[in-house]
Amino acid sequence: MYLVKCLSAFLILLSATQAYAECPDWDSRAAADKAAEKYVSGKAFKRAMVLKKHLPSKRKEVASYIYVKADDLYYTVFSLINSKCKAQIMKRTNGKH
């Protein structure tokens, strides 16, 4: 009986962790770059970086580096990536030459 309770508790715990699976770093960077390029109408000149992971929500903060040729400016765009790899733009820097 004790073994059955332990096994059922383990299965519940296992299913709960799968519900909060996080987006892989590679997909997080790609989603952030795509959203940032659309946001400032430019192209990524450097690969995005995962800066940190928010532990309770499993969201990742990602920095994308974008060059806008029309303005001749470089921007850094910060995004939050959720567990379904959807990017939400948080902020961007002022353009630099």
GROMACS .gro file of N, CA and C in nm:
model
  291
    1MET      N    1   0.082  -0.119   0.000
    1MET     CA    2   0.000   0.000   0.000
    1MET      C    3   0.086   0.126   0.000
    2TYR      N    4   0.193   0.125   0.080
    2TYR     CA    5   0.283   0.239   0.088
    2TYR      C    6   0.350   0.263  -0.047
    3LEU      N    7   0.388   0.155  -0.114
    3LEU     CA    8   0.453   0.165  -0.244
    3LEU      C    9   0.359   0.225  -0.348
    4VAL      N   10   0.234   0.191  -0.344
    4VAL     CA   11   0.134   0.245  -0.438
    4VAL      C   12   0.117   0.396  -0.416
    5LYS      N   13   0.112   0.439  -0.288
    5LYS     CA   14   0.099   0.581  -0.258
    5LYS      C   15   0.223   0.658  -0.306
    6CYS      N   16   0.339   0.604  -0.285
    6CYS     CA   17   0.463   0.669  -0.329
    6CYS      C   18   0.467   0.679  -0.481
    7LEU      N   19   0.429   0.572  -0.547
    7LEU     CA   20   0.430   0.571  -0.692
    7LEU      C   21   0.330   0.671  -0.749
    8SER      N   22   0.211   0.679  -0.691
    8SER     CA   23   0.111   0.775  -0.739
    8SER      C   24   0.157   0.918  -0.713
    9ALA      N   25   0.220   0.943  -0.600
    9ALA     CA   26   0.272   1.077  -0.571
    9ALA      C   27   0.382   1.114  -0.670
   10PHE      N   28   0.466   1.018  -0.704
   10PHE     CA   29   0.573   1.042  -0.801
   10PHE      C   30   0.516   1.075  -0.938
   11LEU      N   31   0.413   1.004  -0.980
   11LEU     CA   32   0.351   1.029  -1.110
   11LEU      C   33   0.285   1.166  -1.115
   12ILE      N   34   0.222   1.206  -1.007
   12ILE     CA   35   0.161   1.339  -1.000
   12ILE      C   36   0.268   1.447  -1.009
   13LEU      N   37   0.377   1.428  -0.939
   13LEU     CA   38   0.488   1.523  -0.943
   13LEU      C   39   0.550   1.530  -1.082
   14LEU      N   40   0.565   1.416  -1.146
   14LEU     CA   41   0.622   1.411  -1.281
   14LEU      C   42   0.532   1.482  -1.381
   15SER      N   43   0.403   1.464  -1.372
   15SER     CA   44   0.311   1.531  -1.465
   15SER      C   45   0.307   1.681  -1.439
   16ALA      N   46   0.323   1.724  -1.315
   16ALA     CA   47   0.323   1.867  -1.282
   16ALA      C   48   0.447   1.935  -1.339
   17THR      N   49   0.561   1.869  -1.337
   17THR     CA   50   0.682   1.930  -1.391
   17THR      C   51   0.676   1.938  -1.543
   18GLN      N   52   0.608   1.847  -1.608
   18GLN     CA   53   0.595   1.853  -1.753
   18GLN      C   54   0.503   1.966  -1.794
   19ALA      N   55   0.409   2.003  -1.711
   19ALA     CA   56   0.319   2.113  -1.743
   19ALA      C   57   0.392   2.246  -1.745
   20TYR      N   58   0.499   2.257  -1.668
   20TYR     CA   59   0.577   2.380  -1.661
   20TYR      C   60   0.710   2.366  -1.735
   21ALA      N   61   0.713   2.290  -1.843
   21ALA     CA   62   0.836   2.274  -1.919
   21ALA      C   63   0.875   2.407  -1.979
   22GLU      N   64   1.003   2.435  -1.980
   22GLU     CA   65   1.048   2.564  -2.032
   22GLU      C   66   1.092   2.552  -2.177
   23CYS      N   67   1.095   2.662  -2.243
   23CYS     CA   68   1.138   2.670  -2.383
   23CYS      C   69   1.290   2.652  -2.387
   24PRO      N   70   1.343   2.568  -2.476
   24PRO     CA   71   1.489   2.552  -2.486
   24PRO      C   72   1.557   2.683  -2.523
   25ASP      N   73   1.683   2.698  -2.483
   25ASP     CA   74   1.758   2.822  -2.509
   25ASP      C   75   1.763   2.855  -2.658
   26TRP      N   76   1.787   2.756  -2.742
   26TRP     CA   77   1.798   2.781  -2.886
   26TRP      C   78   1.669   2.842  -2.940
   27ASP      N   79   1.555   2.783  -2.903
   27ASP     CA   80   1.426   2.834  -2.948
   27ASP      C   81   1.395   2.970  -2.886
   28SER      N   82   1.439   2.992  -2.763
   28SER     CA   83   1.418   3.122  -2.696
   28SER      C   84   1.489   3.233  -2.771
   29ARG      N   85   1.614   3.206  -2.808
   29ARG     CA   86   1.691   3.307  -2.881
   29ARG      C   87   1.630   3.336  -3.017
   30ALA      N   88   1.586   3.232  -3.087
   30ALA     CA   89   1.525   3.251  -3.219
   30ALA      C   90   1.395   3.330  -3.209
   31ALA      N   91   1.312   3.300  -3.111
   31ALA     CA   92   1.185   3.372  -3.093
   31ALA      C   93   1.210   3.518  -3.058
   32ALA      N   94   1.309   3.543  -2.973
   32ALA     CA   95   1.340   3.681  -2.933
   32ALA      C   96   1.393   3.761  -3.051
   33ASP      N   97   1.482   3.701  -3.131
   33ASP     CA   98   1.535   3.771  -3.248
   33ASP      C   99   1.424   3.803  -3.348
   34LYS      N  100   1.337   3.709  -3.371
   34LYS     CA  101   1.227   3.729  -3.466
   34LYS      C  102   1.135   3.843  -3.420
   35ALA      N  103   1.099   3.845  -3.292
   35ALA     CA  104   1.012   3.950  -3.239
   35ALA      C  105   1.083   4.086  -3.240
   36ALA      N  106   1.212   4.087  -3.207
   36ALA     CA  107   1.287   4.213  -3.203
   36ALA      C  108   1.306   4.271  -3.343
   37GLU      N  109   1.334   4.185  -3.441
   37GLU     CA  110   1.349   4.232  -3.579
   37GLU      C  111   1.220   4.296  -3.628
   38LYS      N  112   1.109   4.236  -3.593
   38LYS     CA  113   0.979   4.290  -3.633
   38LYS      C  114   0.950   4.421  -3.558
   39TYR      N  115   0.989   4.429  -3.432
   39TYR     CA  116   0.961   4.544  -3.347
   39TYR      C  117   1.033   4.670  -3.394
   40VAL      N  118   1.161   4.659  -3.431
   40VAL     CA  119   1.239   4.778  -3.470
   40VAL      C  120   1.268   4.782  -3.621
   41SER      N  121   1.215   4.688  -3.697
   41SER     CA  122   1.234   4.683  -3.843
   41SER      C  123   1.381   4.679  -3.882
   42GLY      N  124   1.453   4.584  -3.827
   42GLY     CA  125   1.595   4.569  -3.857
   42GLY      C  126   1.634   4.423  -3.865
   43LYS      N  127   1.764   4.398  -3.868
   43LYS     CA  128   1.819   4.262  -3.875
   43LYS      C  129   1.914   4.239  -3.757
   44ALA      N  130   1.916   4.118  -3.708
   44ALA     CA  131   2.005   4.081  -3.598
   44ALA      C  132   2.149   4.079  -3.650
   45PHE      N  133   2.240   4.146  -3.578
   45PHE     CA  134   2.380   4.146  -3.617
   45PHE      C  135   2.465   4.060  -3.525
   46LYS      N  136   2.406   4.014  -3.416
   46LYS     CA  137   2.475   3.929  -3.319
   46LYS      C  138   2.371   3.835  -3.261
   47ARG      N  139   2.412   3.712  -3.230
   47ARG     CA  140   2.320   3.614  -3.176
   47ARG      C  141   2.266   3.659  -3.040
   48ALA      N  142   2.139   3.638  -3.018
   48ALA     CA  143   2.075   3.677  -2.891
   48ALA      C  144   2.134   3.598  -2.775
   49MET      N  145   2.121   3.653  -2.655
   49MET     CA  146   2.174   3.589  -2.535
   49MET      C  147   2.063   3.573  -2.432
   50VAL      N  148   2.058   3.456  -2.368
   50VAL     CA  149   1.967   3.435  -2.255
   50VAL      C  150   2.036   3.494  -2.133
   51LEU      N  151   1.975   3.597  -2.074
   51LEU     CA  152   2.036   3.666  -1.961
   51LEU      C  153   2.006   3.598  -1.829
   52LYS      N  154   1.879   3.561  -1.809
   52LYS     CA  155   1.842   3.492  -1.685
   52LYS      C  156   1.710   3.418  -1.702
   53LYS      N  157   1.686   3.327  -1.609
   53LYS     CA  158   1.563   3.250  -1.608
   53LYS      C  159   1.489   3.284  -1.479
   54HIS      N  160   1.362   3.324  -1.492
   54HIS     CA  161   1.280   3.354  -1.375
   54HIS      C  162   1.228   3.221  -1.321
   55LEU      N  163   1.267   3.186  -1.201
   55LEU     CA  164   1.242   3.052  -1.148
   55LEU      C  165   1.096   3.016  -1.129
   56PRO      N  166   1.013   3.097  -1.066
   56PRO     CA  167   0.875   3.050  -1.047
   56PRO      C  168   0.798   3.032  -1.177
   57SER      N  169   0.816   3.123  -1.271
   57SER     CA  170   0.737   3.120  -1.394
   57SER      C  171   0.806   3.047  -1.509
   58LYS      N  172   0.933   3.013  -1.495
   58LYS     CA  173   1.012   2.946  -1.598
   58LYS      C  174   1.027   3.031  -1.725
   59ARG      N  175   1.006   3.163  -1.713
   59ARG     CA  176   1.026   3.251  -1.828
   59ARG      C  177   1.173   3.289  -1.835
   60LYS      N  178   1.218   3.318  -1.956
   60LYS     CA  179   1.357   3.357  -1.977
   60LYS      C  180   1.364   3.500  -2.026
   61GLU      N  181   1.463   3.573  -1.978
   61GLU     CA  182   1.488   3.707  -2.027
   61GLU      C  183   1.600   3.697  -2.130
   62VAL      N  184   1.572   3.748  -2.250
   62VAL     CA  185   1.665   3.734  -2.362
   62VAL      C  186   1.694   3.872  -2.420
   63ALA      N  187   1.822   3.898  -2.453
   63ALA     CA  188   1.863   4.022  -2.517
   63ALA      C  189   1.894   3.994  -2.663
   64SER      N  190   1.832   4.072  -2.753
   64SER     CA  191   1.857   4.062  -2.897
   64SER      C  192   1.929   4.188  -2.942
   65TYR      N  193   2.021   4.172  -3.035
   65TYR     CA  194   2.101   4.283  -3.084
   65TYR      C  195   2.064   4.307  -3.230
   66ILE      N  196   2.004   4.423  -3.257
   66ILE     CA  197   1.945   4.451  -3.387
   66ILE      C  198   2.009   4.575  -3.449
   67TYR      N  199   2.035   4.568  -3.581
   67TYR     CA  200   2.087   4.683  -3.657
   67TYR      C  201   1.978   4.729  -3.753
   68VAL      N  202   1.948   4.858  -3.748
   68VAL     CA  203   1.849   4.918  -3.838
   68VAL      C  204   1.926   5.001  -3.940
   69LYS      N  205   1.928   4.953  -4.064
   69LYS     CA  206   2.006   5.017  -4.168
   69LYS      C  207   1.953   5.156  -4.204
   70ALA      N  208   1.820   5.172  -4.203
   70ALA     CA  209   1.760   5.302  -4.239
   70ALA      C  210   1.806   5.414  -4.146
   71ASP      N  211   1.821   5.383  -4.017
   71ASP     CA  212   1.865   5.482  -3.918
   71ASP      C  213   2.015   5.476  -3.892
   72ASP      N  214   2.080   5.370  -3.939
   72ASP     CA  215   2.221   5.343  -3.911
   72ASP      C  216   2.247   5.339  -3.760
   73LEU      N  217   2.156   5.268  -3.688
   73LEU     CA  218   2.166   5.257  -3.543
   73LEU      C  219   2.159   5.111  -3.499
   74TYR      N  220   2.225   5.084  -3.385
   74TYR     CA  221   2.224   4.952  -3.324
   74TYR      C  222   2.138   4.957  -3.197
   75TYR      N  223   2.049   4.858  -3.181
   75TYR     CA  224   1.959   4.852  -3.067
   75TYR      C  225   1.978   4.721  -2.992
   76THR      N  226   1.950   4.725  -2.863
   76THR     CA  227   1.938   4.605  -2.782
   76THR      C  228   1.792   4.597  -2.738
   77VAL      N  229   1.728   4.486  -2.769
   77VAL     CA  230   1.587   4.467  -2.735
   77VAL      C  231   1.577   4.352  -2.635
   78PHE      N  232   1.510   4.376  -2.524
   78PHE     CA  233   1.494   4.276  -2.419
   78PHE      C  234   1.355   4.215  -2.426
   79SER      N  235   1.349   4.083  -2.420
   79SER     CA  236   1.223   4.010  -2.431
   79SER      C  237   1.209   3.910  -2.318
   80LEU      N  238   1.084   3.876  -2.286
   80LEU     CA  239   1.053   3.764  -2.197
   80LEU      C  240   0.995   3.653  -2.283
   81ILE      N  241   1.048   3.532  -2.266
   81ILE     CA  242   1.004   3.416  -2.343
   81ILE      C  243   0.933   3.321  -2.248
   82ASN      N  244   0.808   3.286  -2.281
   82ASN     CA  245   0.733   3.195  -2.193
   82ASN      C  246   0.762   3.050  -2.229
   83SER      N  247   0.694   2.958  -2.163
   83SER     CA  248   0.720   2.815  -2.182
   83SER      C  249   0.677   2.766  -2.320
   84LYS      N  250   0.593   2.842  -2.389
   84LYS     CA  251   0.549   2.804  -2.524
   84LYS      C  252   0.631   2.875  -2.632
   85CYS      N  253   0.743   2.933  -2.594
   85CYS     CA  254   0.837   3.003  -2.683
   85CYS      C  255   0.773   3.125  -2.751
   86LYS      N  256   0.686   3.194  -2.681
   86LYS     CA  257   0.627   3.318  -2.730
   86LYS      C  258   0.702   3.435  -2.667
   87ALA      N  259   0.743   3.529  -2.751
   87ALA     CA  260   0.821   3.644  -2.704
   87ALA      C  261   0.731   3.761  -2.671
   88GLN      N  262   0.763   3.828  -2.560
   88GLN     CA  263   0.696   3.951  -2.520
   88GLN      C  264   0.805   4.056  -2.501
   89ILE      N  265   0.802   4.162  -2.581
   89ILE     CA  266   0.903   4.267  -2.574
   89ILE      C  267   0.886   4.343  -2.442
   90MET      N  268   0.996   4.360  -2.367
   90MET     CA  269   0.992   4.436  -2.243
   90MET      C  270   1.035   4.581  -2.268
   91LYS      N  271   1.153   4.598  -2.330
   91LYS     CA  272   1.205   4.732  -2.354
   91LYS      C  273   1.316   4.724  -2.459
   92ARG      N  274   1.358   4.841  -2.505
   92ARG     CA  275   1.471   4.850  -2.597
   92ARG      C  276   1.556   4.968  -2.556
   93THR      N  277   1.680   4.965  -2.597
   93THR     CA  278   1.770   5.075  -2.566
   93THR      C  279   1.754   5.183  -2.671
   94ASN      N  280   1.809   5.300  -2.643
   94ASN     CA  281   1.817   5.404  -2.746
   94ASN      C  282   1.921   5.359  -2.848
   95GLY      N  283   1.902   5.396  -2.971
   95GLY     CA  284   1.996   5.354  -3.076
   95GLY      C  285   2.134   5.413  -3.058
   96LYS      N  286   2.235   5.335  -3.088
   96LYS     CA  287   2.376   5.379  -3.081
   96LYS      C  288   2.438   5.366  -3.220
   97HIS      N  289   2.535   5.453  -3.248
   97HIS     CA  290   2.608   5.445  -3.375
   97HIS      C  291   2.718   5.345  -3.368
   0.00000   0.00000   0.00000
